[in-house]
């Protein structure tokens, strides 16, 4: 550990942090360009074979960037995609980005530091940074936007150069340090530990935009919201936003253990995939899609009183046709992903003749990230953290996520030497209570099981 790390762990002042020497390199989870073809023709693309943990050079800082000492990060499925080099090689993203020239050329390297979540301390600021200071505790939004694009000033997610940090850029969050633009910075909720705070931003922000934000479904009190994958990281936040907004969440889960997870988050209406006969992808059989949709609709009407106003969709091909069928007349299907396949098949008659809407959504703009964070900082939304692992075990943690053996979010300790650190408002934390803040803790099995 270098002098800067020692200063951070000893609670140094901003002035002391600024005087401490930066290391020339740091430890990070990264991929190597030379491995890009390693899974060609391989059925099981085991990410433990492609994710490396080791030293990488410290990047130079652009004027609108800050260097963050990452205390903790978290695993997201986009890191699994990166490590499988799918749907395209992550190094193609970096080459495309570098074509802009200038500071972006730094990203086109024979390695990529991955990770799209993080919480830590600002230790250096670029010459153009105004609103942030060394020593600030922050969480990091994955929305990497270009503030010189006109569309960005309407909605940061609409710019053509919008990217996912640590997925389509380099210098991601699964390392001891990261470089981010100031437009990614959000204040860390002071009552949370580093690992709790690091597990929120990507999934919570994504769910907030989908359900609450002006550009999503805009749920209102009393809305019935069907949530696919309610026991996962993304679905767990969706359940909370619906409940917090006065809606009625209906969670779809794949197992009884996931049903328990969803109930812990306050979702009283839980439907298993087995109940509706959804055990695989039914897309190639339209009659089966219709049968499953009718079963699901009947169960929702029985337990919630009416058809869903909104469907929270991120599963993709295997469920999308069912979602379009089951949402009420005039209702909304809002989608942010396609974990079972991107080519969606649905009966368009149910969309057009029943005046339904499909809304595409992606991450969250900075205002949405701040609004979401305000709810977390108030204690109304809590982390869906279920497990914490050291950076040395990040490949194994990613394998848990790849095989869907996790619950909620899996956090990674980077510079934080142990769990439980980073709380600067212990009184507020005590009022909420550890049990309320960690409803899913311990539900993901240990590595190796």
JSON list of C-alpha atoms in Angstrom, two decimals, residues 2 5 49 51 56 110 126 136 143 171 177 183 196 219 223 255 280 285 329 342 358 360 391 406 432:
[
{"chain": "A", "resi": 2, "resn": "UNK", "atom": "CA", "xyz": [1.29, 3.46, -0.90]},
{"chain": "A", "resi": 5, "resn": "UNK", "atom": "CA", "xyz": [-3.84, 4.64, 0.55]},
{"chain": "A", "resi": 49, "resn": "UNK", "atom": "CA", "xyz": [-10.74, -17.53, -17.47]},
{"chain": "A", "resi": 51, "resn": "UNK", "atom": "CA", "xyz": [-10.94, -11.72, -15.92]},
{"chain": "A", "resi": 56, "resn": "UNK", "atom": "CA", "xyz": [-2.35, -1.58, -14.53]},
{"chain": "A", "resi": 110, "resn": "UNK", "atom": "CA", "xyz": [-4.52, -3.61, -24.89]},
{"chain": "A", "resi": 126, "resn": "UNK", "atom": "CA", "xyz": [-8.84, 18.00, -13.25]},
{"chain": "A", "resi": 136, "resn": "UNK", "atom": "CA", "xyz": [-15.41, 14.32, -1.17]},
{"chain": "A", "resi": 143, "resn": "UNK", "atom": "CA", "xyz": [-23.73, 7.22, -17.53]},
{"chain": "A", "resi": 171, "resn": "UNK", "atom": "CA", "xyz": [-10.81, 2.71, -16.33]},
{"chain": "A", "resi": 177, "resn": "UNK", "atom": "CA", "xyz": [-8.72, 3.73, -8.56]},
{"chain": "A", "resi": 183, "resn": "UNK", "atom": "CA", "xyz": [-21.06, 14.39, -14.73]},
{"chain": "A", "resi": 196, "resn": "UNK", "atom": "CA", "xyz": [-23.67, -0.72, 0.55]},
{"chain": "A", "resi": 219, "resn": "UNK", "atom": "CA", "xyz": [-45.94, 5.22, -12.16]},
{"chain": "A", "resi": 223, "resn": "UNK", "atom": "CA", "xyz": [-50.62, 1.36, -10.17]},
{"chain": "A", "resi": 255, "resn": "UNK", "atom": "CA", "xyz": [-37.55, -20.12, -7.25]},
{"chain": "A", "resi": 280, "resn": "UNK", "atom": "CA", "xyz": [-37.96, -21.97, -21.01]},
{"chain": "A", "resi": 285, "resn": "UNK", "atom": "CA", "xyz": [-44.86, -21.28, -30.08]},
{"chain": "A", "resi": 329, "resn": "UNK", "atom": "CA", "xyz": [-55.31, -1.65, -22.42]},
{"chain": "A", "resi": 342, "resn": "UNK", "atom": "CA", "xyz": [-32.45, -9.24, -28.18]},
{"chain": "A", "resi": 358, "resn": "UNK", "atom": "CA", "xyz": [-43.40, 0.22, -25.29]},
{"chain": "A", "resi": 360, "resn": "UNK", "atom": "CA", "xyz": [-37.11, 1.95, -24.16]},
{"chain": "A", "resi": 391, "resn": "UNK", "atom": "CA", "xyz": [-11.06, -7.69, -5.21]},
{"chain": "A", "resi": 406, "resn": "UNK", "atom": "CA", "xyz": [-26.64, -14.65, -6.82]},
{"chain": "A", "resi": 432, "resn": "UNK", "atom": "CA", "xyz": [-32.97, 3.04, 10.33]}
]
